[in-house]
Amino acid sequence: MTEPVWISEQDVVDLMSLPEAIDALERGLVLEARGEAQNMVKTHVAWGHNNLHAIGAAYPGAGFIGTKTWAHTAAGACPLLILFDAETGQLKAIIEAFALGQMRTGGISGVATKWLADEHADVLALIGTGKQALAQLAAVHAVRRLKQVRVFSPRADSRREFIDKARTRFDIELIEAASVEAALADAPIVTTVTRATQAFVNAADVVQGAHINAVGAITGERQELAQDVFVRCSRATVDDPAAARKLSSEFIRAFGAADGWSGVASLSTVVATERGRQPGDDITVFKAMGMGVSDVALGIELFHRAAARGRGLDIKQPQRCNPRLTTGVN
């Protein structure tokens, strides 16, 4: 039996770039649409302002099942992706998942932008400058050759710090926007990646035909998009429809009545059918909840790359021991 491997953050970074992650995510989404990958509905428990999350997926044809878990706390987090053999249930890999998570979260927006944004769009309004923001910018830039990015977050020092960092990585005009409205003005692509609890994107501020990646509001207390955005929305797409039904207060309000959810498509269907933006579309919205199909798709690709290049640290396969059923010796 092959021993499992521990794949570190440095291994992940060395083995995969964000554009490569976008390609791997697309392949995983196609498998999901074909029924060859099954998603485990995201679950979480909250205490105070902290959350424990768990997501996962099965790729039985590829020989893998996996789960990613992390506790998001004010003091930080430690995400781990665990891969098992789909036939035997034995451990195959433990992958440190900070960089992996950024590539998954950014990359899925890249996939959505590729299929749903206007093919000539070259301006991005980026709302939010936290840990995920740089990967979001990079992912959109990987599928659309951006000329300008307008950056807004409530704190001016955060905006400037982000712009300074982005300028060292991208040859793009970066503009500090003084307000959400200034950032959104005539921007054909919008990405929101915040922890806001009150909606701040209003339909009146969004240009005709814009595409929105709504990334930040993944638990019930959060909101980014006002409900009038959905009134103008030609196509609403999510990575994980089940998670959106359960946790996205924005989508629950917009589509929860009657059979409204029938108008919400999965991103896997969009990719598999190659049905991108249509000429008559107004606003398109992609809601990224985070799903196991995406994380495990990247994990499988990283596992194969690590094996081919001799990367990762071999660890011992866990061995069964009988439990002590009494206080005496077994």
XYZ file of C-alpha atoms in Angstrom:
330
model
C 0.000 0.000 0.000
C 1.355 3.408 -0.968
C 2.013 5.657 1.992
C 0.123 8.945 2.107
C 1.843 12.270 1.574
C 1.753 15.642 3.297
C 1.777 18.474 0.729
C 2.891 21.768 2.206
C 2.003 25.333 1.305
C 5.334 25.713 -0.482
C 4.653 22.549 -2.471
C 1.239 23.894 -3.494
C 2.700 27.213 -4.628
C 5.524 25.527 -6.550
C 3.257 22.975 -8.228
C 0.362 25.151 -9.425
C -0.295 28.696 -10.663
C -3.656 30.450 -10.599
C -4.220 30.183 -14.391
C -3.524 26.440 -14.103
C -5.988 26.266 -11.221
C -8.674 27.872 -13.420
C -8.155 25.107 -16.001
C -8.356 22.398 -13.320
C -11.531 23.943 -11.909
C -13.163 23.917 -15.333
C -12.339 20.234 -15.730
C -13.832 19.499 -12.317
C -17.014 21.424 -13.138
C -17.482 19.458 -16.356
C -17.177 16.204 -14.396
C -19.763 17.483 -11.913
C -22.174 18.328 -14.744
C -21.723 14.805 -16.131
C -22.483 13.238 -12.760
C -18.883 12.040 -12.375
C -18.223 14.278 -9.362
C -20.590 14.716 -6.442
C -20.559 17.664 -4.099
C -21.018 17.464 -0.336
C -23.254 20.294 0.811
C -21.310 22.861 2.797
C -21.964 22.892 6.507
C -20.862 25.222 9.257
C -21.361 26.062 12.899
C -20.884 29.529 14.371
C -19.780 30.794 17.770
C -19.553 34.522 18.268
C -18.046 35.936 15.083
C -16.254 32.651 14.307
C -17.251 29.787 12.013
C -16.233 26.148 11.581
C -16.691 25.046 7.950
C -16.631 21.675 6.193
C -16.947 20.969 2.468
C -16.124 17.934 0.381
C -16.654 15.986 -2.817
C -16.376 12.554 -4.387
C -14.597 11.861 -7.680
C -15.029 8.070 -7.743
C -13.951 7.691 -11.369
C -10.709 9.466 -10.582
C -10.246 7.365 -7.445
C -10.530 10.192 -4.909
C -12.865 11.522 -2.270
C -11.956 14.437 -0.073
C -12.955 17.010 2.466
C -11.654 20.421 3.462
C -12.250 21.887 6.882
C -11.213 25.071 8.636
C -12.135 27.245 11.586
C -12.397 30.913 10.649
C -11.632 32.893 13.796
C -10.622 36.427 14.621
C -7.125 35.105 15.321
C -6.783 33.244 12.028
C -7.445 29.841 10.465
C -5.706 26.606 9.468
C -7.441 25.012 6.441
C -6.573 21.431 5.520
C -7.721 19.361 2.541
C -7.726 15.603 3.168
C -7.833 13.175 0.232
C -8.868 9.528 0.579
C -8.846 6.577 -1.809
C -12.386 6.226 -3.190
C -12.111 2.401 -3.252
C -10.421 1.632 0.061
C -11.087 4.730 2.155
C -7.395 4.920 3.028
C -5.627 8.235 3.422
C -3.854 9.486 0.280
C -2.845 13.045 1.142
C -3.140 15.940 3.548
C -2.738 19.281 1.789
C -2.145 22.595 3.524
C -4.829 24.746 1.974
C -4.191 28.474 2.438
C -2.861 29.013 -1.112
C -5.121 26.298 -2.469
C -8.128 28.089 -0.987
C -7.105 31.405 -2.519
C -6.662 29.766 -5.917
C -10.020 28.029 -5.611
C -11.861 31.173 -4.518
C -10.165 33.389 -7.078
C -10.149 30.742 -9.772
C -13.877 30.041 -9.639
C -14.522 33.749 -10.220
C -12.137 33.492 -13.155
C -14.183 30.635 -14.606
C -17.437 32.567 -14.131
C -15.949 35.709 -15.675
C -14.655 33.736 -18.647
C -18.140 32.471 -19.457
C -20.418 35.299 -18.319
C -18.588 38.616 -18.776
C -18.527 40.478 -22.079
C -15.577 39.182 -24.082
C -14.281 42.721 -24.614
C -14.593 43.802 -20.961
C -11.349 45.341 -19.729
C -12.327 47.310 -16.594
C -12.846 45.724 -13.164
C -14.457 47.287 -10.113
C -12.964 45.482 -7.113
C -14.835 46.074 -3.856
C -12.874 44.760 -0.897
C -9.129 44.586 -0.281
C -8.785 41.691 2.155
C -6.836 38.438 1.885
C -8.775 37.137 -1.115
C -8.783 40.359 -3.149
C -5.439 39.999 -4.932
C -6.298 36.497 -6.166
C -9.676 37.787 -7.357
C -7.961 40.488 -9.410
C -5.473 37.974 -10.816
C -8.193 35.496 -11.769
C -10.244 38.058 -13.684
C -7.069 39.301 -15.383
C -6.229 35.725 -16.397
C -9.412 35.490 -18.502
C -9.877 39.152 -19.534
C -6.951 41.429 -20.372
C -7.717 44.188 -17.928
C -6.605 47.733 -18.626
C -7.979 49.305 -15.466
C -8.997 48.214 -11.972
C -10.894 50.543 -9.641
C -10.395 49.594 -6.018
C -12.641 50.485 -3.108
C -12.786 49.514 0.539
C -14.032 51.682 3.408
C -10.550 52.459 4.756
C -8.318 54.638 2.582
C -5.133 53.117 3.985
C -6.342 49.634 3.021
C -7.061 50.798 -0.527
C -3.623 52.346 -0.901
C -1.813 49.391 0.611
C -3.614 47.024 -1.755
C -2.879 49.173 -4.799
C 0.804 49.395 -3.880
C 0.955 45.605 -3.620
C -0.960 45.033 -6.850
C 1.285 47.420 -8.798
C 4.273 45.180 -8.103
C 2.491 42.238 -9.769
C 0.329 43.582 -12.583
C 0.853 46.025 -15.447
C -2.641 47.491 -15.061
C -3.876 50.995 -14.285
C -4.986 50.851 -10.646
C -7.280 53.603 -9.413
C -8.251 54.312 -5.822
C -12.013 54.881 -5.830
C -13.444 57.176 -3.180
C -16.787 55.355 -3.072
C -18.553 52.205 -4.233
C -20.403 54.300 -6.813
C -17.154 55.686 -8.235
C -15.710 52.189 -8.530
C -18.810 50.796 -10.241
C -19.306 53.605 -12.774
C -19.385 52.003 -16.258
C -17.390 48.974 -15.039
C -18.327 45.876 -17.095
C -16.932 43.479 -14.463
C -17.560 43.798 -10.731
C -16.120 41.639 -7.967
C -17.282 42.036 -4.379
C -15.183 40.276 -1.749
C -16.139 41.742 1.626
C -17.509 40.814 5.033
C -20.338 43.360 4.764
C -23.600 42.760 6.576
C -25.513 45.450 4.666
C -25.951 45.525 0.890
C -23.899 48.189 -0.864
C -24.209 47.381 -4.602
C -27.377 48.964 -5.992
C -28.739 48.342 -9.482
C -28.733 52.045 -10.374
C -24.936 52.094 -10.048
C -24.301 49.031 -12.237
C -23.806 49.559 -15.969
C -25.963 47.743 -18.538
C -24.522 44.327 -19.347
C -22.166 44.097 -16.377
C -21.070 40.822 -14.836
C -20.850 40.584 -11.024
C -18.811 38.054 -9.036
C -20.383 38.107 -5.564
C -17.792 36.395 -3.401
C -18.022 37.701 0.130
C -21.461 36.963 1.572
C -21.259 33.225 2.283
C -23.073 33.107 5.617
C -26.591 34.220 6.434
C -25.736 37.433 8.255
C -23.806 38.891 5.298
C -25.017 40.837 2.257
C -23.344 42.641 -0.628
C -25.976 42.957 -3.378
C -29.226 44.933 -3.029
C -32.361 43.156 -4.157
C -32.889 45.504 -7.114
C -29.742 44.019 -8.670
C -31.644 40.746 -9.031
C -34.595 42.524 -10.675
C -32.225 43.414 -13.532
C -30.383 40.097 -13.417
C -30.662 38.192 -16.709
C -28.751 35.153 -15.468
C -28.063 34.105 -11.903
C -25.413 31.430 -11.454
C -23.912 29.789 -8.372
C -21.143 27.291 -7.772
C -23.192 25.305 -5.229
C -26.987 25.730 -5.523
C -27.668 23.753 -2.334
C -25.366 25.960 -0.273
C -26.906 29.113 -1.753
C -30.386 27.895 -0.777
C -29.143 27.301 2.753
C -26.736 30.150 3.448
C -27.041 33.023 0.938
C -29.503 35.539 2.373
C -29.291 37.553 -0.868
C -30.317 34.623 -3.063
C -32.893 33.344 -0.564
C -34.666 36.704 -0.645
C -34.421 36.980 -4.428
C -35.310 33.429 -5.449
C -36.714 31.647 -2.405
C -40.395 32.333 -3.119
C -42.468 29.838 -5.122
C -40.275 28.166 -7.780
C -37.808 31.007 -8.101
C -34.800 28.708 -7.746
C -35.546 27.192 -11.149
C -34.057 30.355 -12.638
C -30.718 29.851 -10.874
C -28.144 27.832 -12.816
C -25.087 25.985 -11.574
C -21.741 27.114 -12.958
C -21.004 23.504 -13.889
C -23.972 23.531 -16.285
C -22.806 26.793 -17.857
C -19.319 25.371 -18.447
C -20.434 21.937 -19.644
C -23.010 23.327 -22.097
C -20.706 26.195 -23.114
C -23.623 28.581 -22.808
C -21.883 31.851 -22.078
C -23.128 35.430 -22.152
C -26.010 35.992 -24.549
C -26.504 39.171 -26.644
C -29.608 40.229 -24.706
C -28.197 39.742 -21.218
C -28.201 42.661 -18.799
C -26.597 42.034 -15.393
C -25.248 38.549 -14.817
C -24.505 37.475 -11.246
C -22.248 34.676 -10.090
C -22.532 33.722 -6.430
C -19.478 31.912 -5.071
C -20.333 29.958 -1.933
C -17.268 27.725 -1.974
C -17.731 24.035 -2.683
C -15.905 20.787 -2.264
C -15.966 19.901 -5.968
C -13.644 22.859 -6.554
C -11.228 22.215 -3.682
C -10.990 18.504 -4.390
C -10.446 19.156 -8.117
C -7.383 21.219 -7.223
C -6.305 18.682 -4.609
C -6.367 15.809 -7.101
C -4.331 17.798 -9.618
C -1.821 18.766 -6.926
C -1.548 15.152 -5.744
C -0.684 13.944 -9.248
C 1.805 16.759 -9.796
C 3.442 16.093 -6.434
C 3.766 12.390 -7.246
C 5.248 13.107 -10.681
C 7.812 15.552 -9.296
C 8.664 13.782 -6.059
C 7.225 16.541 -3.879
C 5.604 16.194 -0.483
C 6.537 14.493 2.761
C 5.714 10.795 3.174
C 3.685 10.092 6.292
C 2.488 6.842 7.843
C -0.894 5.379 7.024
C -3.024 5.502 10.207
C -3.213 2.069 11.868
C -6.214 0.722 13.742
C -6.017 0.034 17.456
C -8.763 -1.485 19.541
C -10.256 0.966 22.031
C -9.896 0.457 25.774
C -13.384 -0.537 26.807
C -12.628 -0.673 30.533
C -10.195 1.022 32.881
C -8.093 -2.138 32.974
C -5.677 -3.500 30.379
C -7.266 -4.794 27.150
